[in-house]
PDB file of C-alpha atoms in Angstrom:
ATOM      1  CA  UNK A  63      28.375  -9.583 -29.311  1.00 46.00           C
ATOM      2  CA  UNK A  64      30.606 -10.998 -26.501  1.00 43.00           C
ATOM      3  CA  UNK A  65      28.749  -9.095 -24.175  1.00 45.00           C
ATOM      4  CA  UNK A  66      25.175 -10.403 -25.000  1.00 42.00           C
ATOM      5  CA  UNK A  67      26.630 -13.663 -25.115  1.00 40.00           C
ATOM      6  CA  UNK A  68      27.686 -13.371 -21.431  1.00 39.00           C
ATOM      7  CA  UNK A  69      23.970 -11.512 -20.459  1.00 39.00           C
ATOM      8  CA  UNK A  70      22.517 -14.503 -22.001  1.00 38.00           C
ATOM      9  CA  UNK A  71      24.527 -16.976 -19.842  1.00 38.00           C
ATOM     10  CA  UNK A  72      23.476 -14.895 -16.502  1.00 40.00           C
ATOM     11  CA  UNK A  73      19.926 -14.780 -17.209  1.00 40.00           C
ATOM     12  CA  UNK A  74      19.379 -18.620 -17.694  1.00 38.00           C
ATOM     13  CA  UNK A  75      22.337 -19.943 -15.522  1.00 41.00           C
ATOM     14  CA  UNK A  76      22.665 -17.395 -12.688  1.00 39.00           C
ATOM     15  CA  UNK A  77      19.218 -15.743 -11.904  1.00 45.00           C
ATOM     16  CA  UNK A  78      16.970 -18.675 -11.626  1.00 39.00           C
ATOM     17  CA  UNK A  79      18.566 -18.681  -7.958  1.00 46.00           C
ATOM     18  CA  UNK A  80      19.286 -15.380  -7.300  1.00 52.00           C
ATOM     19  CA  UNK A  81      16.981 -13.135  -9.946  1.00 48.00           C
ATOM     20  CA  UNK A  82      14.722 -12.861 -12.375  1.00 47.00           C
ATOM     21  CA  UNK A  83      14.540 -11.042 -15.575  1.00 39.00           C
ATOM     22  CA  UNK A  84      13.001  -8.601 -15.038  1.00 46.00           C
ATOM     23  CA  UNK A  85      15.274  -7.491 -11.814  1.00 48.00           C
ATOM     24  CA  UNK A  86      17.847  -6.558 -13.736  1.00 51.00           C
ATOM     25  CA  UNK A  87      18.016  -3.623 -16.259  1.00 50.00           C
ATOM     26  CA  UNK A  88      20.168  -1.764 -18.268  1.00 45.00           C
ATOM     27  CA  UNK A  89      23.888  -2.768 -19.630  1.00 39.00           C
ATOM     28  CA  UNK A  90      25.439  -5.298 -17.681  1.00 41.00           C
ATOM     29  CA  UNK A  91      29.342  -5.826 -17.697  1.00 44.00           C
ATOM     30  CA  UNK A  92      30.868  -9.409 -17.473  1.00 43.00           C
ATOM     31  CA  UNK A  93      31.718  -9.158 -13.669  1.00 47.00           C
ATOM     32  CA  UNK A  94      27.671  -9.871 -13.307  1.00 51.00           C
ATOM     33  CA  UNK A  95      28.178 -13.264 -13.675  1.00 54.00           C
ATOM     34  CA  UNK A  96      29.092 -13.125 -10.399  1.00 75.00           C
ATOM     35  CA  UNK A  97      25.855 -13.607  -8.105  1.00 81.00           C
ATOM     36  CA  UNK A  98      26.701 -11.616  -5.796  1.00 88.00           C
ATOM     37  CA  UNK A  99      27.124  -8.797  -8.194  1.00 90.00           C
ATOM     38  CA  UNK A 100      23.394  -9.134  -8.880  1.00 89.00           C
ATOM     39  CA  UNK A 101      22.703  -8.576  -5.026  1.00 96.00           C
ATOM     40  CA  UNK A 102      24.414  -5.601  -4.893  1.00 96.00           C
ATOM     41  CA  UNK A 103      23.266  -4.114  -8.209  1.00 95.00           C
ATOM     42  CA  UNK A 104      19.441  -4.865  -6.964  1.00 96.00           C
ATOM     43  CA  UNK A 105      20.395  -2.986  -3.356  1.00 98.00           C
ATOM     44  CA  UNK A 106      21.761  -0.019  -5.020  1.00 97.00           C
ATOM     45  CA  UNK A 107      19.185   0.700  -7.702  1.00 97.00           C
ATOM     46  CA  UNK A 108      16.687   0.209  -4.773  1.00 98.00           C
ATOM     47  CA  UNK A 109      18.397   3.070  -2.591  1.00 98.00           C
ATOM     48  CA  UNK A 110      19.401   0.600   0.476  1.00 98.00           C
ATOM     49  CA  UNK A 111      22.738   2.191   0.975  1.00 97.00           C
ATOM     50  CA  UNK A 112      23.139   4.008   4.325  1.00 97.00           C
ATOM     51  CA  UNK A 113      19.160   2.525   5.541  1.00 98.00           C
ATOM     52  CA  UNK A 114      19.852  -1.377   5.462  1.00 98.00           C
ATOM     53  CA  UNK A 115      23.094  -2.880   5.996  1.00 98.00           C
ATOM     54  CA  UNK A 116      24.394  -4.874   2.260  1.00 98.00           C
ATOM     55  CA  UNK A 117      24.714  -8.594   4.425  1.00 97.00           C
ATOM     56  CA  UNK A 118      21.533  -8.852   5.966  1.00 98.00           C
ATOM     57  CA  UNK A 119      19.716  -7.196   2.748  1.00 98.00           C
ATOM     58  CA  UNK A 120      22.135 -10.226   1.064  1.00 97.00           C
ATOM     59  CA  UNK A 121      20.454 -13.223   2.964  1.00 98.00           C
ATOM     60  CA  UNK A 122      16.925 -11.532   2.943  1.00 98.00           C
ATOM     61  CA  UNK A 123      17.279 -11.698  -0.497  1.00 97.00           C
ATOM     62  CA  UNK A 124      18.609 -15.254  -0.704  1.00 97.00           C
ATOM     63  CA  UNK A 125      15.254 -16.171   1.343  1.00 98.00           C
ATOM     64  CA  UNK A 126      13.099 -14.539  -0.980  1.00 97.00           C
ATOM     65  CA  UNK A 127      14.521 -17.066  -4.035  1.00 94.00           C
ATOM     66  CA  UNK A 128      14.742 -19.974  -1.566  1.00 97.00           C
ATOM     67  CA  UNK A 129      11.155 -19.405  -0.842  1.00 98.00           C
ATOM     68  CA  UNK A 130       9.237 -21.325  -3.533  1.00 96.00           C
ATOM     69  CA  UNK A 131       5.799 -20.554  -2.805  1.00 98.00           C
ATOM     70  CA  UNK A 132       5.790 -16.931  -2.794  1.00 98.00           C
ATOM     71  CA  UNK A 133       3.600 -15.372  -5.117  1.00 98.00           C
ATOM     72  CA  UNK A 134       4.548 -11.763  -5.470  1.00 98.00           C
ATOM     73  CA  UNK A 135       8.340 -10.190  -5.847  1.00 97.00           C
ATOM     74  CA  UNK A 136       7.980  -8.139  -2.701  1.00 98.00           C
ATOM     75  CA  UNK A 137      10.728  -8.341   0.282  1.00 98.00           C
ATOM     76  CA  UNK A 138       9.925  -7.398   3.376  1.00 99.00           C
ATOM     77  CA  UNK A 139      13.031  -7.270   6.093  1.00 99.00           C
ATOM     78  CA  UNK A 140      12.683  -6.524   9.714  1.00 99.00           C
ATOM     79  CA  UNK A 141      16.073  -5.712  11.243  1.00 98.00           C
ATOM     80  CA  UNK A 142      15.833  -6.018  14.552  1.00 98.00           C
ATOM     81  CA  UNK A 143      19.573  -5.765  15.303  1.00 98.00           C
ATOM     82  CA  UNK A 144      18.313  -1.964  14.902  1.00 98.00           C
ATOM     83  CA  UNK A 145      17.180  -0.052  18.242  1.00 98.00           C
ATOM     84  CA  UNK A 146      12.731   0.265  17.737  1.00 98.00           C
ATOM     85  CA  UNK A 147      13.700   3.773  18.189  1.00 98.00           C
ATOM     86  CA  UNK A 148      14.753   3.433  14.673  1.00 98.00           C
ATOM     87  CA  UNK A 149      12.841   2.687  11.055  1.00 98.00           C
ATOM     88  CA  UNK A 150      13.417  -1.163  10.704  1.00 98.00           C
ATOM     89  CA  UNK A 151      10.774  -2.274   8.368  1.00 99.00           C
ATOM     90  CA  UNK A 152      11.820  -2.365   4.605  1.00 99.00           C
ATOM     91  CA  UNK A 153       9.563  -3.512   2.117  1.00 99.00           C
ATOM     92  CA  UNK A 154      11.107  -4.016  -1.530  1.00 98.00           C
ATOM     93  CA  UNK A 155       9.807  -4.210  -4.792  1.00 98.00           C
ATOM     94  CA  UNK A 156      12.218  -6.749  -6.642  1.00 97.00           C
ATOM     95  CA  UNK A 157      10.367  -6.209  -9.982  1.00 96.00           C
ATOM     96  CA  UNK A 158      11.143  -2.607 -10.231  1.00 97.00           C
ATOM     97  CA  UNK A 159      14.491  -2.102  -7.279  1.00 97.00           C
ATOM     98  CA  UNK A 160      12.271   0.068  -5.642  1.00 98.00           C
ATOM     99  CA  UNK A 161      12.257   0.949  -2.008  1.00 98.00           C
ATOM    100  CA  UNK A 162       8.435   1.201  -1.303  1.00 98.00           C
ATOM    101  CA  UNK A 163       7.886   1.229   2.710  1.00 98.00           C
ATOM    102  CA  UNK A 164      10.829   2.208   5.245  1.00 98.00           C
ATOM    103  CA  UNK A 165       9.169   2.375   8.929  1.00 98.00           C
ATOM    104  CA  UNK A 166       8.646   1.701  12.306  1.00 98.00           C
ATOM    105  CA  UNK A 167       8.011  -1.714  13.726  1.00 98.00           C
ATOM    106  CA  UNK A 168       7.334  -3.200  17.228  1.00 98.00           C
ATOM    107  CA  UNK A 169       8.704  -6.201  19.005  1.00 98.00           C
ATOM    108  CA  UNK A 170       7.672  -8.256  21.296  1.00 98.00           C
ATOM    109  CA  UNK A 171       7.605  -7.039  25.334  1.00 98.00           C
ATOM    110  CA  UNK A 172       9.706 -10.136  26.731  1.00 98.00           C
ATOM    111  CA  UNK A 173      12.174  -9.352  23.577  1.00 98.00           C
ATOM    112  CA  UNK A 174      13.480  -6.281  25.017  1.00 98.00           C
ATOM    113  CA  UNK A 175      13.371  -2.932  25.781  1.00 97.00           C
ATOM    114  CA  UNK A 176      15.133   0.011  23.248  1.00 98.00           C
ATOM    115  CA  UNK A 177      16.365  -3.312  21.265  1.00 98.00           C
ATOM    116  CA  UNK A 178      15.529  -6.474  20.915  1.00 98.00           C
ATOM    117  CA  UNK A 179      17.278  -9.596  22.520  1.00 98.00           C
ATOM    118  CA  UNK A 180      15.463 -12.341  23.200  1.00 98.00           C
ATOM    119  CA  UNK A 181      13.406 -14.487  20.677  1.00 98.00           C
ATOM    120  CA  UNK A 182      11.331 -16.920  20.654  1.00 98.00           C
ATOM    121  CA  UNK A 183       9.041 -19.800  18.918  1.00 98.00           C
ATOM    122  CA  UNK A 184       6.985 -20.422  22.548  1.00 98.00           C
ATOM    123  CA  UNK A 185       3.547 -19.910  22.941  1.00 98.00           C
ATOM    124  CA  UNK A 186       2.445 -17.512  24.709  1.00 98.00           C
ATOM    125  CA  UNK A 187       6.363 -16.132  25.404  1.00 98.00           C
ATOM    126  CA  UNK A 188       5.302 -12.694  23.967  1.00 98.00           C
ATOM    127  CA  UNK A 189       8.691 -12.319  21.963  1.00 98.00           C
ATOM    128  CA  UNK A 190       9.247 -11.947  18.880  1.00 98.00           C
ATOM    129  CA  UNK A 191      10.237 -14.760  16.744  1.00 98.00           C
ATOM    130  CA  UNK A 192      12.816 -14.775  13.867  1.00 98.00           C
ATOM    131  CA  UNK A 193      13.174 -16.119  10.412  1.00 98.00           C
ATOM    132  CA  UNK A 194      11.399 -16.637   7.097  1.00 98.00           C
ATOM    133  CA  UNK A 195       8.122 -15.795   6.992  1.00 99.00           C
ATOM    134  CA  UNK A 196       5.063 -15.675   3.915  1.00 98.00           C
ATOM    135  CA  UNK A 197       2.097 -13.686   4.721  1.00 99.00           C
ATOM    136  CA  UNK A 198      -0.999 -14.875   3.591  1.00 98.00           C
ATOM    137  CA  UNK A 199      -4.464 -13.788   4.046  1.00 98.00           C
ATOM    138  CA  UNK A 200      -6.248 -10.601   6.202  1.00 98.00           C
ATOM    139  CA  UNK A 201      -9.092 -10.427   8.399  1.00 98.00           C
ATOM    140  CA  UNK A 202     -10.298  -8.182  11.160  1.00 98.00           C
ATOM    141  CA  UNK A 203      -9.737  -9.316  14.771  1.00 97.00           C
ATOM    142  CA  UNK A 204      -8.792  -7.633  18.229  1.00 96.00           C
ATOM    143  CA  UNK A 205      -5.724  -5.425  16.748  1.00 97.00           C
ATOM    144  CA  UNK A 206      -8.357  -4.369  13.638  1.00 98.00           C
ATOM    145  CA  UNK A 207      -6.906  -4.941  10.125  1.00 98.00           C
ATOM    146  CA  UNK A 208      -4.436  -7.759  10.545  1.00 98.00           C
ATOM    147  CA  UNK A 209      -2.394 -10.049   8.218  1.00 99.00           C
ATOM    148  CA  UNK A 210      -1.817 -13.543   8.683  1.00 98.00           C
ATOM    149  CA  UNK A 211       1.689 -14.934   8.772  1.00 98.00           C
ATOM    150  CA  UNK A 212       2.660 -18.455   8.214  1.00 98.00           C
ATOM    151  CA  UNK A 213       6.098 -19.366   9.833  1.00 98.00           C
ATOM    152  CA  UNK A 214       8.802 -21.141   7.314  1.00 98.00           C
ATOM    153  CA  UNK A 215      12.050 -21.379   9.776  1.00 98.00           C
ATOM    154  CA  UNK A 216      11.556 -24.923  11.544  1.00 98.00           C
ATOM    155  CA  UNK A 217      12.126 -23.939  15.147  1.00 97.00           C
ATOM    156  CA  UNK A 218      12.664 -20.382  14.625  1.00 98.00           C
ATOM    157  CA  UNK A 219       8.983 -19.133  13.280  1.00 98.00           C
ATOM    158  CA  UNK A 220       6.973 -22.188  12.589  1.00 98.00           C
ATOM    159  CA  UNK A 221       4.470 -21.667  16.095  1.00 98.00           C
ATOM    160  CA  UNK A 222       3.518 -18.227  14.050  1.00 98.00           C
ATOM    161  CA  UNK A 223       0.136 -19.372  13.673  1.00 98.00           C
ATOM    162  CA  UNK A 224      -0.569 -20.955  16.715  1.00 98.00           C
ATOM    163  CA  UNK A 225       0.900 -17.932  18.321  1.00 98.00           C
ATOM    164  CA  UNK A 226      -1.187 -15.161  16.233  1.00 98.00           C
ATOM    165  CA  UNK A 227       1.933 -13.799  15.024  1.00 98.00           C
ATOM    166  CA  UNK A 228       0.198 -11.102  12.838  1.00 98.00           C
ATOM    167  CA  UNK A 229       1.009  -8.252  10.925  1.00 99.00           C
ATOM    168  CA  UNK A 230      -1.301  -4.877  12.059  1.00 98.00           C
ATOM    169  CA  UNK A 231      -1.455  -1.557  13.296  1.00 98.00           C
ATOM    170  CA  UNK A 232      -0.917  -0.527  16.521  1.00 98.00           C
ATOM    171  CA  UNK A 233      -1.176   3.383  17.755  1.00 98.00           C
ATOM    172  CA  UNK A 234       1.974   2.744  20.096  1.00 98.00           C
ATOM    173  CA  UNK A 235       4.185   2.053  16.734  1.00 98.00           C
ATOM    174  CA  UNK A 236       4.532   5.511  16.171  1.00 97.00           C
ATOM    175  CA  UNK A 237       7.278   8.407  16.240  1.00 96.00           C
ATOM    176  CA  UNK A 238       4.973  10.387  18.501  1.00 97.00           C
ATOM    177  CA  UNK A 239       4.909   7.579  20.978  1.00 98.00           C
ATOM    178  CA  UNK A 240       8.850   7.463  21.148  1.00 98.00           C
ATOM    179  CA  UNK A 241       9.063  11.087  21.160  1.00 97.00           C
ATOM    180  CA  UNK A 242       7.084  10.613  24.557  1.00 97.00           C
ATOM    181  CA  UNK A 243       8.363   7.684  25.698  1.00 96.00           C
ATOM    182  CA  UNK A 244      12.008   7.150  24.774  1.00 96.00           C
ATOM    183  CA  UNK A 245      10.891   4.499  22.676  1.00 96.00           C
ATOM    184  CA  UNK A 246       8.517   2.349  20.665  1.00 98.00           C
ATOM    185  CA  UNK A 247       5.929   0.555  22.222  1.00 98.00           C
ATOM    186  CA  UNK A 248       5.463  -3.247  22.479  1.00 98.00           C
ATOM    187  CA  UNK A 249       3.455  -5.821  21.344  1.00 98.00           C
ATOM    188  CA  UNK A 250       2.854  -9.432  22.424  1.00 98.00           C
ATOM    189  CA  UNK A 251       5.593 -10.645  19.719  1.00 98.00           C
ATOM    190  CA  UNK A 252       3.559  -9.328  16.543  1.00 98.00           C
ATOM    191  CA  UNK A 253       5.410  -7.437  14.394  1.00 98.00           C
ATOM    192  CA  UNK A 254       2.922  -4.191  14.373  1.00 98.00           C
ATOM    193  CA  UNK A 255       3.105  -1.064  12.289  1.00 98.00           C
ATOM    194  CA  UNK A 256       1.935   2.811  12.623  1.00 98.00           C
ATOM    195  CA  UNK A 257      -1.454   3.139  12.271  1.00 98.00           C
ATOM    196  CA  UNK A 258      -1.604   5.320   9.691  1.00 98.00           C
ATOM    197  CA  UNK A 259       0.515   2.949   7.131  1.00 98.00           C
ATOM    198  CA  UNK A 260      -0.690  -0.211   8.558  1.00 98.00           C
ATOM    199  CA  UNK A 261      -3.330  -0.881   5.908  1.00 98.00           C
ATOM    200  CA  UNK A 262      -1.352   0.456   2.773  1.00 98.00           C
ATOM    201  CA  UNK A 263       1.367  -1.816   4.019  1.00 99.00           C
ATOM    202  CA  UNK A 264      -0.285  -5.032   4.714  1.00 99.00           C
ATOM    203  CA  UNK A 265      -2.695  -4.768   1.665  1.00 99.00           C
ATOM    204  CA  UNK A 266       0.467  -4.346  -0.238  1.00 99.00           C
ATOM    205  CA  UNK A 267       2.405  -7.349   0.917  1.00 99.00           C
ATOM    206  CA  UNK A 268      -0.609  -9.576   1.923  1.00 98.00           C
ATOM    207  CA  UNK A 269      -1.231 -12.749  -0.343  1.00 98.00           C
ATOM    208  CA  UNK A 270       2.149 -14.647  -0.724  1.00 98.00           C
ATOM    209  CA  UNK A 271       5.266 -12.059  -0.384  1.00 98.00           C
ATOM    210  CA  UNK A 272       8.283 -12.969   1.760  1.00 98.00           C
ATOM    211  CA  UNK A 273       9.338 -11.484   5.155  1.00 99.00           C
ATOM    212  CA  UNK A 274      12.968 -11.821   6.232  1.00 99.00           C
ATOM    213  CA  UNK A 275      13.060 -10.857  10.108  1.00 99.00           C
ATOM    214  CA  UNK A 276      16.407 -11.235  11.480  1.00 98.00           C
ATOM    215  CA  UNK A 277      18.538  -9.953  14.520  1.00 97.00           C
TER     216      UNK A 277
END
């Protein structure tokens, strides 16, 4: 009884900000009043451990909830403290802790070589730019099946759209191209994906889901 008293308490006091409902399943002890708790019980039921460091999955999540006007529970986090050489793209169901997409992404060719260290909100800087981000709709331009991004971070991210900051495919955001090269190709600050997921992905987070890209 004590214990369902306390679950009640969480759910209507201590997810609104950091969870929903439905994130959170099975027996809970009392310790999960503790917000942080939550964080960490979403990140290990969704197989992060050893793929996605705990602090930046942490304030990735925090943006989701921050982000009023998403529309689906989907997480995407780009980690660009991670080499491109590595699989940096996480997108996470928050409905079901479930680990759906861990790959390759680009950034931009004034950001960096093997990793990424310069960032940027300028026009035409070709860099990538950091921040929260909610993608929105697709269309079919010069980089084929792309997905629109609109910026959130005031002075971080919010030039996305006047920059064409896009989500799409790109054949140089493959393993085969770093197994030639040394290491992924570059884009003009897009975030770009291997071809062969590209679509999947973006038709899968397109429409009002969150992207955390941090470095």
């Amino acid at each position: 009884m004590k214990q369902a008293i306390y679950l009640f308490i969480l759910l209507f006091c201590y997810l609104p900000q950091y969870a929903s409902a439905s994130t959170i399943k099975g027996p809970l002890s009392q310790q999960t009043q503790n917000p942080e708790v939550i964080v960490k019980y979403v990140y290990e039921q969704a197989g992060l451990k050893g793929k996605l460091d705990f602090e930046v999955f942490k304030n990735g999540y925090n943006a989701y909830y921050n982000t009023k006007a998403r529309k689906k529970q989907l997480l995407t986090i780009i980690d660009y403290s991670k080499p491109s050489t590595e699989k940096r793209f996480f997108v996470i169901d928050l409905k079901r802790n479930k680990l759906l997409y861990h790959t390759y992404v680009t950034h931009g060719v004034n950001s960096g070589g093997v990793v990424a260290k310069h960032f940027s909100n300028i026009v035409n800087s070709r860099q990538t730019s950091l921040g929260t981000f909610l993608t929105d709709t697709t269309y079919f331009g010069g980089n084929g099946y792309s997905l629109r991004l609109d910026g959130l971070t005031k002075g971080l991210n919010d030039n996305a759209r006047r920059r064409y900051i896009v989500v799409h495919g790109a054949p140089y955001a493959s393993e085969d191209f770093i197994q030639r090269h040394g290491y992924l190709g570059r884009s003009w600050g897009c975030p770009a994906l291997p071809a062969n997921l590209s679509k999947k992905i973006i038709d899968t987070i397109k429409g009002g889901s969150v992207i955390y890209a941090r470095a």
